[in-house]
Coordinates of C-alpha atoms and ligand atoms in Angstrom, one line a residue:
Chain C
X1 CA 69.5 48.1 27.7
X2 CA 66.9 46.4 29.8
X3 CA 68.7 44.0 32.0
X4 CA 66.4 41.1 32.5
X5 CA 66.3 38.7 29.5
X6 CA 65.4 35.7 31.4
X7 CA 61.6 36.0 31.4
X8 CA 59.5 35.1 28.4
X9 CA 61.1 34.4 25.1
X10 CA 59.5 34.4 21.7
X11 CA 61.3 32.9 18.7
X12 CA 60.7 35.4 15.9
X13 CA 60.6 33.2 12.8
X14 CA 61.6 34.8 9.5
X15 CA 62.2 33.3 6.1
X16 CA 63.8 35.4 3.4
X17 CA 63.5 38.5 5.6
X18 CA 59.9 38.1 6.0
X19 CA 58.6 37.7 9.5
X20 CA 56.1 35.0 10.0
X21 CA 52.7 36.3 11.6
X22 CA 52.7 33.8 14.3
X23 CA 55.8 35.6 16.0
X24 CA 53.7 38.7 16.5
X25 CA 50.8 36.6 17.7
X26 CA 53.1 34.9 20.3
X27 CA 54.5 38.3 21.3
X28 CA 50.9 39.5 22.0
X29 CA 50.3 36.4 24.4
X30 CA 53.9 36.7 25.9
X31 CA 53.1 40.5 26.7
X32 CA 50.0 39.4 28.6
X33 CA 51.7 36.7 30.5
X34 CA 54.6 39.0 31.2
X35 CA 52.6 41.8 32.6
X36 CA 50.8 39.3 34.8
X37 CA 54.0 37.7 36.2
X38 CA 56.0 41.0 36.2
X39 CA 58.5 39.6 33.8
X40 CA 60.1 40.9 30.5
X41 CA 59.5 39.7 27.1
X42 CA 62.4 39.0 24.9
X43 CA 62.2 38.3 21.0
X44 CA 64.9 36.0 19.6
X45 CA 65.7 36.8 15.9
X46 CA 68.1 34.9 13.8
X47 CA 69.0 35.2 10.2
X48 CA 71.2 37.6 8.1
X49 CA 70.5 41.3 7.3
X50 CA 67.4 41.0 9.4
X51 CA 68.1 43.7 12.0
X52 CA 65.5 46.0 10.6
X53 CA 62.7 43.3 11.8
X54 CA 63.6 43.9 15.4
X55 CA 61.6 47.4 15.6
X56 CA 58.5 45.3 14.4
X57 CA 59.0 43.0 17.4
X58 CA 59.5 45.8 19.9
X59 CA 56.4 47.5 18.5
X60 CA 54.4 44.5 19.0
X61 CA 55.2 43.6 22.7
X62 CA 58.8 42.7 23.0
X63 CA 60.9 44.5 25.7
X64 CA 64.1 43.6 24.0
X65 CA 65.4 41.7 21.0
X66 CA 68.4 39.2 20.9
X67 CA 69.6 39.3 17.3
X68 CA 71.7 36.7 15.7
X69 CA 73.0 38.2 12.4
X70 CA 75.1 35.9 10.4
X71 CA 75.4 34.5 6.7
X72 CA 75.2 31.1 8.1
X73 CA 71.7 31.7 9.5
X74 CA 70.6 33.2 6.3
X75 CA 68.6 30.3 5.2
X76 CA 67.0 28.2 7.9
X77 CA 69.0 25.0 8.8
X78 CA 68.0 23.0 11.7
X79 CA 71.2 22.2 13.2
X80 CA 72.8 25.5 13.3
X81 CA 69.4 27.1 14.5
X82 CA 69.0 24.5 17.1
X83 CA 72.5 25.0 18.3
X84 CA 72.3 28.8 18.5
X85 CA 68.9 28.6 20.4
X86 CA 70.4 26.0 22.8
X87 CA 73.4 28.1 23.6
X88 CA 71.4 31.3 24.2
X89 CA 69.1 29.3 26.5
X90 CA 72.1 28.2 28.4
X91 CA 73.5 31.7 28.6
X92 CA 70.2 33.5 29.7
X93 CA 68.3 30.9 31.3
X94 CA 64.7 32.1 30.3
X95 CA 61.6 30.9 32.3
X96 CA 59.4 30.3 29.0
X97 CA 60.1 29.8 25.3
X98 CA 57.3 30.1 22.8
X99 CA 57.6 29.1 19.2
X100 CA 55.1 29.0 16.2
X101 CA 53.9 25.5 15.2
X102 CA 55.0 26.1 11.7
X103 CA 57.0 23.9 9.4
X104 CA 60.0 25.3 10.9
X105 CA 59.0 25.4 14.6
X106 CA 57.6 22.0 14.6
X107 CA 61.0 20.7 13.5
X108 CA 63.2 23.1 15.6
X109 CA 61.4 23.3 19.0
X110 CA 61.7 19.7 19.9
X111 CA 65.3 19.5 18.9
X112 CA 66.0 22.6 21.1
X113 CA 64.0 21.1 23.9
X114 CA 66.0 17.8 23.6
X115 CA 69.2 19.7 23.6
X116 CA 68.5 21.5 26.8
X117 CA 66.6 18.6 28.2
X118 CA 63.4 20.4 29.0
X119 CA 59.7 19.8 28.4
X120 CA 57.8 20.9 25.3
X121 CA 54.0 20.9 24.4
X122 CA 52.7 21.0 21.0
X123 CA 50.0 22.9 19.3
X124 CA 48.7 24.8 22.5
X125 CA 45.4 26.6 22.2
X126 CA 45.9 28.5 25.3
X127 CA 48.6 29.5 27.7
X128 CA 48.0 30.4 31.3
X129 CA 50.0 31.1 34.4
X130 CA 49.6 28.7 37.3
X131 CA 51.2 28.7 40.7
X132 CA 54.8 29.5 41.2
X133 CA 55.2 30.9 37.7
X134 CA 54.2 27.8 36.0
X135 CA 53.1 28.0 32.5
X136 CA 49.8 26.0 32.0
X137 CA 49.7 24.8 28.4
X138 CA 46.4 23.7 27.1
X139 CA 46.5 21.2 24.2
X140 CA 44.0 19.3 22.2
X141 CA 44.4 15.6 22.2
X142 CA 42.7 12.6 20.6
X143 CA 41.8 14.7 17.4
X144 CA 40.6 17.3 19.6
X145 CA 38.0 15.4 21.5
X146 CA 39.8 16.0 24.7
X147 CA 41.7 19.0 25.9
X148 CA 44.6 18.5 28.4
X149 CA 46.6 20.9 30.5
X150 CA 50.4 20.3 30.5
X151 CA 52.9 21.8 33.1
X152 CA 56.6 21.5 33.1
X153 CA 57.2 21.9 36.8
X154 CA 61.0 21.1 37.2
X155 CA 62.7 22.1 34.0
X156 CA 63.4 25.4 32.4
X157 CA 62.6 26.9 30.0
X158 CA 59.0 25.8 29.8
X159 CA 58.5 25.4 26.1
X160 CA 55.5 25.4 24.0
X161 CA 54.4 25.7 20.3
X162 CA 51.3 27.5 19.1
X163 CA 49.7 27.3 15.6
X164 CA 49.3 30.5 13.7
X165 CA 46.0 32.1 14.1
X166 CA 45.4 31.1 17.8
X167 CA 46.8 34.1 19.6
X168 CA 46.1 37.7 18.8
X169 CA 48.9 40.2 18.0
X170 CA 48.7 43.5 19.6
X171 CA 48.4 46.7 17.7
X172 CA 51.7 48.3 17.1
X173 CA 53.0 51.0 19.4
X174 CA 56.4 52.7 18.9
X175 CA 58.7 51.4 21.4
X176 CA 62.3 52.4 22.2
X177 CA 65.1 50.2 20.5
X178 CA 66.6 47.7 22.9
X179 CA 68.3 45.4 20.6
X180 CA 71.5 43.2 21.5
X181 CA 73.6 41.5 18.9
X182 CA 74.8 38.0 19.9
X183 CA 77.9 36.3 18.9
X184 CA 77.4 33.3 16.6
X185 CA 79.7 30.5 17.3
X186 CA 79.3 27.6 14.9
X187 CA 81.7 24.9 13.9
X188 CA 82.7 24.5 10.4
X189 CA 81.5 21.1 9.9
X190 CA 78.7 18.9 11.2
X191 CA 75.9 21.5 10.5
X192 CA 73.8 18.8 8.9
X193 CA 71.9 18.9 5.4
X194 CA 72.8 21.7 3.2
X195 CA 70.0 23.5 1.6
X196 CA 69.9 23.3 -2.4
X197 CA 66.8 25.2 -3.2
X198 CA 63.8 27.1 -1.5
X199 CA 60.8 27.7 -3.5
X200 CA 57.7 29.5 -2.3
X201 CA 54.7 30.8 -4.2
X202 CA 52.4 33.6 -3.0
X203 CA 49.1 32.1 -1.9
X204 CA 46.2 33.2 -4.1
X205 CA 43.7 33.8 -1.3
X206 CA 44.2 35.5 2.0
X207 CA 45.5 32.7 4.5
X208 CA 42.6 31.2 6.1
X209 CA 43.8 31.9 9.6
X210 CA 43.9 35.6 8.8
X211 CA 40.4 35.9 7.3
X212 CA 37.8 37.8 8.9
X213 CA 35.2 35.6 7.3
X214 CA 35.6 31.9 6.4
X215 CA 32.9 30.2 4.2
X216 CA 33.6 26.6 4.4
X217 CA 32.1 23.8 2.3
X218 CA 31.8 20.0 2.8
X219 CA 31.1 16.9 1.0
X220 CA 27.5 17.9 0.9
X221 CA 28.3 20.5 -1.9
X222 CA 28.5 17.6 -4.2
X223 CA 30.3 18.9 -7.2
X224 CA 33.1 21.2 -8.6
X225 CA 30.3 23.2 -10.3
X226 CA 28.4 24.0 -7.0
X227 CA 31.7 24.5 -5.2
X228 CA 31.7 27.9 -7.0
X229 CA 28.8 29.0 -4.9
X230 CA 31.1 28.7 -1.9
X231 CA 33.8 30.7 -3.5
X232 CA 31.3 33.5 -4.7
X233 CA 30.0 33.7 -1.1
X234 CA 33.4 34.0 0.5
X235 CA 34.5 36.6 -2.3
X236 CA 31.4 38.9 -1.4
X237 CA 32.7 39.2 2.1
X238 CA 36.4 39.5 1.1
X239 CA 36.8 36.2 3.1
X240 CA 38.5 32.8 2.3
X241 CA 37.3 29.5 1.4
X242 CA 37.9 26.6 3.8
X243 CA 36.8 23.0 3.3
X244 CA 36.5 19.6 5.1
X245 CA 38.5 16.7 4.0
X246 CA 36.3 15.4 1.2
X247 CA 36.3 18.4 -1.1
X248 CA 40.1 18.5 -0.9
X249 CA 40.3 14.7 -1.7
X250 CA 37.8 15.5 -4.6
X251 CA 40.1 18.3 -5.8
X252 CA 37.5 21.1 -5.3
X253 CA 39.7 22.8 -2.7
X254 CA 43.4 22.7 -2.1
X255 CA 45.1 21.1 0.8
X256 CA 45.8 24.3 2.5
X257 CA 42.1 25.1 2.7
X258 CA 41.4 22.3 4.9
X259 CA 40.2 23.0 8.5
X260 CA 40.4 20.8 11.4
X261 CA 42.6 18.4 13.2
X262 CA 45.0 17.7 10.2
X263 CA 44.5 21.1 8.7
X264 CA 44.2 24.8 9.8
X265 CA 42.7 26.2 13.0
X266 CA 40.6 29.3 12.2
X267 CA 39.2 31.8 14.5
X268 CA 37.3 34.2 12.1
X269 CA 34.7 36.7 13.1
X270 CA 32.3 34.7 11.1
X271 CA 32.4 31.2 10.0
X272 CA 29.8 30.0 7.5
X273 CA 29.7 26.1 7.2
X274 CA 27.7 24.6 4.4
X275 CA 27.2 20.8 3.7
X276 CA 29.3 19.8 6.6
X277 CA 28.3 17.1 9.0
X278 CA 30.3 18.4 11.9
X279 CA 32.6 15.5 12.8
X280 CA 35.0 16.4 15.7
X281 CA 38.1 16.2 13.3
X282 CA 36.7 19.2 11.4
X283 CA 35.1 21.1 14.4
X284 CA 38.2 21.4 16.5
X285 CA 39.6 23.6 13.8
X286 CA 36.6 26.0 13.7
X287 CA 34.8 25.9 17.1
X288 CA 36.5 29.0 18.4
X289 CA 35.1 31.3 15.7
X290 CA 33.3 34.2 17.0
X291 CA 30.1 33.5 15.1
X292 CA 29.1 30.3 13.5
X293 CA 26.3 29.9 11.0
X294 CA 25.6 26.5 9.4
X295 CA 23.5 25.2 6.6
X296 CA 22.7 21.7 6.3
X297 CA 19.6 19.7 4.9
X298 CA 19.9 17.1 7.7
X299 CA 17.9 18.3 10.7
X300 CA 20.1 16.2 13.0
X301 CA 23.4 17.2 11.6
X302 CA 26.0 17.1 14.2
X303 CA 27.5 20.6 13.1
X304 CA 24.4 22.3 14.6
X305 CA 25.6 21.5 18.1
X306 CA 28.5 24.0 17.4
X307 CA 26.4 26.6 15.7
X308 CA 24.9 30.0 16.8
X309 CA 22.5 30.1 13.8
X310 CA 21.1 27.1 12.1
X311 CA 19.5 26.5 8.7
X312 CA 18.0 23.3 7.8
X313 CA 17.6 23.4 4.2
X314 CA 19.2 22.3 0.8
X315 CA 22.0 24.8 0.3
X316 CA 21.2 25.0 -3.4
X317 CA 18.0 26.8 -2.5
X318 CA 19.5 29.1 0.1
X319 CA 23.0 30.1 -1.0
X320 CA 22.1 31.6 -4.5
X321 CA 19.4 33.8 -2.8
X322 CA 21.8 34.7 0.0
X323 CA 24.3 35.9 -2.5
X324 CA 21.8 38.0 -4.4
X325 CA 20.6 39.4 -0.9
X326 CA 24.2 40.3 0.3
X327 CA 25.1 41.8 -3.1
X328 CA 22.0 44.1 -3.0
X329 CA 22.9 45.1 0.6
X330 CA 26.4 45.9 -0.2
X331 CA 25.1 48.0 -3.1
X332 CA 23.1 50.2 -1.0
Chain I
X1 CA 73.1 0.2 3.2
X2 CA 73.3 -1.8 6.4
X3 CA 70.1 -0.9 8.3
X4 CA 67.0 1.2 8.0
X5 CA 65.0 1.5 11.2
X6 CA 61.3 2.5 11.0
X7 CA 60.0 3.9 14.2
X8 CA 56.4 2.5 14.5
X9 CA 53.6 3.5 17.0
X10 CA 50.5 1.5 17.6
X11 CA 47.6 3.9 17.9
X12 CA 43.9 3.5 18.7
X13 CA 41.9 3.0 15.5
X14 CA 40.8 6.6 14.5
X15 CA 37.6 5.0 13.2
X16 CA 36.5 4.2 16.7
X17 CA 37.4 7.5 18.4
X18 CA 33.8 8.3 19.1
X19 CA 33.7 5.4 21.5
X20 CA 36.4 7.0 23.7
X21 CA 35.0 8.3 27.0
X22 CA 36.3 9.6 30.2
X23 CA 36.3 8.2 33.7
X24 CA 35.1 11.3 35.7
X25 CA 36.8 9.8 38.9
X26 CA 40.2 9.0 37.8
X27 CA 40.3 11.5 34.9
X28 CA 41.6 8.9 32.6
X29 CA 40.4 8.0 29.2
X30 CA 38.6 4.7 28.8
X31 CA 39.7 3.1 25.5
X32 CA 38.7 -0.6 26.1
X33 CA 37.6 -2.4 23.1
X34 CA 39.3 0.0 20.8
X35 CA 41.6 -1.9 18.3
X36 CA 45.2 -0.8 17.8
X37 CA 46.5 -0.1 14.3
X38 CA 49.8 1.1 12.8
X39 CA 49.8 5.0 13.0
X40 CA 48.9 5.9 9.5
X41 CA 51.9 8.0 8.6
X42 CA 54.2 5.2 9.9
X43 CA 52.9 2.9 6.9
X44 CA 54.4 5.7 4.7
X45 CA 57.5 5.4 6.6
X46 CA 57.6 1.6 6.2
X47 CA 56.9 2.2 2.4
X48 CA 59.9 4.5 2.2
X49 CA 62.3 2.1 4.0
X50 CA 61.0 -0.8 1.7
X51 CA 61.5 1.1 -1.5
X52 CA 65.0 2.3 -0.4
X53 CA 65.9 -1.3 0.6
X54 CA 64.7 -2.3 -3.0
X55 CA 67.6 0.0 -4.4
X56 CA 70.3 -0.3 -1.8
X57 CA 69.7 -3.4 0.2
X58 CA 70.1 -3.8 3.9
X59 CA 67.6 -4.8 6.3
X60 CA 64.4 -3.0 7.5
X61 CA 63.9 -3.1 11.3
X62 CA 60.6 -1.9 12.9
X63 CA 61.2 -0.2 16.3
X64 CA 58.4 0.5 18.8
X65 CA 58.1 1.4 22.3
X66 CA 54.7 0.1 23.4
X67 CA 53.1 -2.6 25.7
X68 CA 53.8 -6.3 24.9
X69 CA 50.2 -6.3 23.1
X70 CA 51.7 -4.2 20.4
X71 CA 53.3 -7.3 18.9
X72 CA 50.2 -7.9 16.7
X73 CA 50.5 -4.3 15.4
X74 CA 54.3 -4.9 14.7
X75 CA 53.3 -8.1 12.9
X76 CA 51.1 -6.0 10.5
X77 CA 54.3 -4.0 9.6
X78 CA 56.3 -7.2 9.1
X79 CA 53.6 -8.4 6.8
X80 CA 54.2 -5.3 4.6
X81 CA 57.7 -6.6 4.2
X82 CA 59.8 -5.3 7.0
X83 CA 62.4 -8.0 8.1
X84 CA 62.2 -7.8 11.8
X85 CA 60.9 -5.9 14.8
X86 CA 62.2 -4.8 18.1
X87 CA 59.7 -4.0 20.7
X88 CA 60.7 -1.8 23.6
X89 CA 58.4 -2.8 26.4
X90 CA 58.7 -2.2 30.2
X91 CA 56.5 -0.8 32.9
X92 CA 59.1 1.8 33.6
X93 CA 58.4 3.2 30.0
X94 CA 54.7 3.9 30.9
X95 CA 53.6 7.5 30.9
X96 CA 56.7 8.7 28.9
X97 CA 56.3 12.1 27.3
X98 CA 57.9 12.7 23.9
X99 CA 61.3 13.5 25.3
X100 CA 61.3 10.3 27.5
X101 CA 60.1 8.3 24.5
X102 CA 62.8 9.6 22.4
X103 CA 65.3 8.4 25.1
X104 CA 63.8 5.0 24.9
X105 CA 63.8 4.9 21.0
X106 CA 67.3 6.2 21.0
X107 CA 68.5 3.3 23.4
X108 CA 66.7 0.9 21.0
X109 CA 68.5 2.4 18.0
X110 CA 71.9 2.1 19.8
X111 CA 71.2 -1.5 20.8
X112 CA 70.7 -2.2 17.2
X113 CA 74.1 -0.9 16.3
X114 CA 75.1 1.3 13.4
X115 CA 72.0 2.5 11.4
X116 CA 72.2 4.3 8.1
X117 CA 68.7 5.7 8.2
X118 CA 65.9 6.1 10.6
X119 CA 62.4 7.0 9.3
X120 CA 59.6 8.3 11.3
X121 CA 55.9 9.3 10.4
X122 CA 55.8 13.0 10.7
X123 CA 53.3 12.8 13.6
X124 CA 51.2 10.3 15.4
X125 CA 47.5 10.6 14.9
X126 CA 46.7 10.3 18.6
X127 CA 49.3 12.5 20.3
X128 CA 49.9 14.7 17.3
X129 CA 52.9 16.4 18.7
X130 CA 55.2 15.6 15.9
X131 CA 58.1 16.0 18.3
X132 CA 59.6 12.5 18.6
X133 CA 61.7 12.4 15.4
X134 CA 63.6 15.6 16.1
X135 CA 64.1 14.6 19.6
X136 CA 65.3 11.1 18.8
X137 CA 67.7 12.6 16.2
X138 CA 69.0 15.1 18.8
X139 CA 69.6 12.2 21.4
X140 CA 71.6 10.1 18.8
X141 CA 73.3 13.3 17.7
X142 CA 72.2 12.8 14.1
X143 CA 70.8 15.4 11.7
X144 CA 67.2 15.3 10.8
X145 CA 64.6 16.4 8.4
X146 CA 60.8 16.7 8.8
X147 CA 57.9 17.1 6.6
X148 CA 59.5 15.0 3.7
X149 CA 57.5 14.6 0.6
X150 CA 60.2 13.4 -1.7
X151 CA 63.4 11.5 -1.5
X152 CA 66.1 10.8 -3.9
X153 CA 69.3 8.6 -3.4
X154 CA 72.5 10.4 -4.4
X155 CA 75.3 8.2 -5.9
X156 CA 77.7 9.2 -3.3
X157 CA 75.6 7.7 -0.4
X158 CA 73.9 11.2 0.2
X159 CA 70.1 11.7 0.1
X160 CA 68.3 14.6 -1.7
X161 CA 65.2 15.3 0.3
X162 CA 62.3 17.5 -0.5
X163 CA 60.4 19.0 2.5
X164 CA 57.3 21.0 2.8
X165 CA 57.5 24.7 4.0
X166 CA 54.7 27.4 4.1
X167 CA 53.6 27.9 0.5
X168 CA 56.3 25.7 -1.0
X169 CA 59.1 23.4 -0.5
X170 CA 62.8 23.3 0.2
X171 CA 65.3 20.7 -1.1
X172 CA 68.2 19.6 1.0
X173 CA 71.0 17.3 0.5
X174 CA 72.2 15.2 3.5
X175 CA 74.8 12.6 4.2
X176 CA 73.8 9.3 5.9
X177 CA 73.1 8.6 8.8
X178 CA 70.1 10.7 8.9
X179 CA 66.8 10.8 10.6
X180 CA 63.6 11.8 8.5
X181 CA 60.0 12.1 9.2
X182 CA 57.7 11.7 6.4
X183 CA 54.4 13.1 5.2
X184 CA 51.6 11.2 3.4
X185 CA 52.5 12.9 -0.1
X186 CA 55.9 10.8 -0.1
X187 CA 54.3 7.6 -1.3
X188 CA 51.5 5.2 -1.3
X189 CA 51.9 2.4 1.2
X190 CA 51.8 -1.1 -0.5
X191 CA 48.9 -3.5 0.3
X192 CA 49.7 -6.4 2.4
X193 CA 49.7 -9.6 0.3
X194 CA 48.6 -13.0 1.6
X195 CA 51.9 -14.3 1.4
X196 CA 53.3 -11.3 3.3
X197 CA 51.0 -12.1 6.2
X198 CA 52.1 -15.7 6.0
X199 CA 55.8 -14.7 5.9
X200 CA 55.3 -12.3 8.8
X201 CA 54.4 -15.2 11.1
X202 CA 57.9 -16.4 11.3
X203 CA 59.6 -13.2 11.5
X204 CA 61.3 -12.2 14.7
X205 CA 59.9 -9.6 17.2
X206 CA 62.5 -9.1 19.8
X207 CA 61.1 -7.9 23.1
X208 CA 63.6 -5.6 25.1
X209 CA 63.0 -4.5 28.6
X210 CA 65.1 -1.7 30.5
X211 CA 67.1 -4.7 31.9
X212 CA 68.5 -4.8 28.2
X213 CA 68.5 -1.1 27.5
X214 CA 69.8 0.1 30.9
X215 CA 68.3 3.6 30.4
X216 CA 68.6 5.9 33.6
X217 CA 65.1 5.8 35.3
X218 CA 65.6 9.6 35.6
X219 CA 64.8 10.2 32.0
X220 CA 62.0 7.8 31.2
X221 CA 58.4 7.1 32.3
X222 CA 56.2 9.4 34.2
X223 CA 58.8 10.4 36.6
X224 CA 61.5 11.1 34.0
X225 CA 59.2 13.1 31.8
X226 CA 59.8 17.0 32.1
X227 CA 56.1 17.6 31.2
X228 CA 53.3 16.6 33.5
X229 CA 49.6 16.3 32.9
X230 CA 47.9 18.9 35.0
X231 CA 44.4 18.2 34.0
X232 CA 42.3 16.6 31.3
X233 CA 38.7 17.0 30.2
X234 CA 36.4 16.2 27.4
X235 CA 35.8 19.2 25.0
X236 CA 32.3 20.8 25.2
X237 CA 30.9 23.1 22.6
X238 CA 28.2 25.6 23.9
X239 CA 26.4 27.6 21.3
X240 CA 23.1 29.3 20.9
X241 CA 21.9 26.8 18.2
X242 CA 19.1 29.1 17.0
X243 CA 17.2 27.6 14.2
X244 CA 15.9 30.0 11.5
X245 CA 12.4 29.0 10.2
X246 CA 10.2 30.1 7.6
X247 CA 10.2 30.2 3.8
X248 CA 13.5 30.1 2.0
X249 CA 13.3 34.0 1.3
X250 CA 12.5 34.7 5.1
X251 CA 15.5 32.7 6.0
X252 CA 17.7 34.4 3.6
X253 CA 16.4 37.6 4.9
X254 CA 17.1 36.9 8.5
X255 CA 20.6 35.4 7.5
X256 CA 21.7 38.5 5.9
X257 CA 20.3 40.5 8.9
X258 CA 22.4 38.4 11.2
X259 CA 25.6 38.9 9.0
X260 CA 24.8 42.7 9.1
X261 CA 24.6 42.7 12.9
X262 CA 28.0 41.0 13.1
X263 CA 29.5 44.0 11.3
X264 CA 30.5 42.0 8.3
X265 CA 28.6 43.8 5.7
Ligands
LIG1 C1 42.6 11.0 11.7 C2 41.6 11.7 10.8 C3 41.9 13.2 10.7 C4 41.0 13.9 9.9 N1 41.1 15.3 9.8 C5 40.2 16.1 9.3 C6 40.4 17.5 9.2 O1 41.5 18.1 9.6 N2 39.5 18.2 8.6 C7 38.3 17.7 8.2 O2 37.4 18.4 7.7 N3 38.2 16.2 8.0 C8 39.1 15.4 8.7 N4 39.0 14.1 8.7 C9 37.8 13.6 7.9 C10 36.6 13.6 8.9 O3 36.6 12.5 9.8 C11 35.3 13.7 8.1 O4 35.2 12.6 7.3 C12 35.0 14.9 7.4 O5 35.3 16.1 8.0 C13 33.7 14.9 6.8 O6 33.5 16.0 6.0 P1 32.0 16.7 5.7 O7 31.4 17.1 6.9 O8 32.2 17.4 4.5 O9 31.4 15.4 4.9 P2 30.1 14.4 5.4 O10 30.4 13.9 6.7 O11 29.8 13.4 4.4 O12 28.9 15.4 5.5 C14 28.3 16.0 4.3 C15 27.1 16.8 5.0 O13 26.5 17.6 4.0 C16 25.1 17.6 4.2 N5 24.4 17.7 2.8 C17 24.3 17.0 1.8 N6 23.7 17.5 0.8 C18 23.3 18.7 1.3 C19 22.6 19.8 0.7 N7 22.1 19.8 -0.7 N8 22.3 21.0 1.4 C20 22.9 21.0 2.6 N9 23.6 20.1 3.3 C21 23.8 18.9 2.5 C22 24.7 16.2 4.8 O14 23.5 16.3 5.6 C23 26.0 15.9 5.7 O15 25.8 16.4 7.0 C24 39.9 13.3 9.4 C25 39.6 12.1 9.4 C26 40.4 11.2 10.4 C27 40.3 9.8 10.3

């Protein structure tokens, strides 16, 4: 059993026995920070019959896993989860606690931070170490137009949430099993709202934040009919379709496809933006992409400031030919 | 139902965000001349409160921690139909992070007395942390539910709430008192009527300072906030911006070439 569990913690989020990707991504970052600071990484896994997930956590960077396995933790409920997390923090006194900015994490992390009276920063886009083991938390503000660095000098743990897709998971390596079961101590009553029903559907495209290629369309696409061009292009690359807000409002794309401040943050290998003006609200969700190609008929489009390769043209002239050209090259 | 509190945050009008600049000397944001509006999601919170009030009665009270100038923004909420407002305003509150803000709001809730329901917008459009609702609930020792997209009132005084989760939703039943944070899918905020605006003129906005609330200085304001600002900068985007020229065919040819170079095809 590796002794020190007071280093960097990652909350390993699972629903229905399925680990959320962001947990592995956070482990990747935690590993990097821990190696730099000479600390250990501990993953916290809560649920029921989920012990088998701990190997995955170890293989992706955790030195140890604290497992809370209890029927009362099977389905996520805020109050029991927050109580267990807070009591673990009191027992082990970790330096840092990272959680995904998921629907669950966004609700749970602040409750835990308030319980243990420590600081929490939301939606970090980068995490670094500063002096005296301080965690420097880089967050976007003002719709992303500004980035701020936050620290939590006098309280522990230093807590931060990170959106899915921001950090990179490490490739798995087999590591030895250092798993510790924890006692779950919960009262009979006062556990808050009961869960009546949980319903989830498999998404019909690769989650945007996982796609290697994202083809995003904007208001400039003009119609549901022409939106199909965006979908065909994305499909050719095995990529996903993203959107700005207007196509979502028009119903050409789904809410979950929106990129930007109020939507997803993507960092694909290639982002292709078509008919998008490049308002900050959208740009903050895509500007970390590795390569950015944009097509816009307006030579002064703002999106060009955030582009590697620029095409000033009506997309209706370019995209159909591009689809043919790519298709031809793929056949070769 | 005795009382529903709606937590309301005045935010700089998002339409004017392009006008925000930064003072390079002091590293602070210059937001002069930018109007304040009700945080957009908080309007959905007000709407939810008013429609519950329509069924169960009780009063709807707006609660805000903000500078005294926020009274005009609160007045807009009163014009929508809320009964009265409480503005928590004190220099000691300035610079509060989310936990310190939650301490101030919690004190405001306690000052009001027994509350059945506290409704927040899921997040503010400027800070976007989405942290205050959960922290307020914790400090008041009340259960809370975020990401709320549907609400039903049970006969027995309970509430059935639908919340968003990844690729789906969960339905929960909770007893009051409860804190909920709402998303825009929940409802459509009503338009403010002219009579609403007139009526708002005579509604009370009670201003409370820390003399009234007596919160320990150790948990509020800049000094009481566990998180500290360590730096701030305007975001810059540096990209090659190489424009492809030529006929459409030539452009398509070089585009495909790039995509090949990137190792995509
Ligand atoms: C608080 C807030 C949060 C927001 N959050 C988000 C967010 O998360 N994500 C988001 O995307 N938006 C968000 N928005 C909306 C955002 O401000 C913009 O309105 C939106 O991003 C603009 O989308 P667009 O670029 O598709 O449309 P437009 O700005 O209308 O641009 C359309 C572009 O298409 C080009 N075009 C037109 N015809 C053609 C053609 N035939 N060929 C090529 N180009 C063509 C035009 O030149 C133009 O540049 C938010 C807004 C607010 C106020």
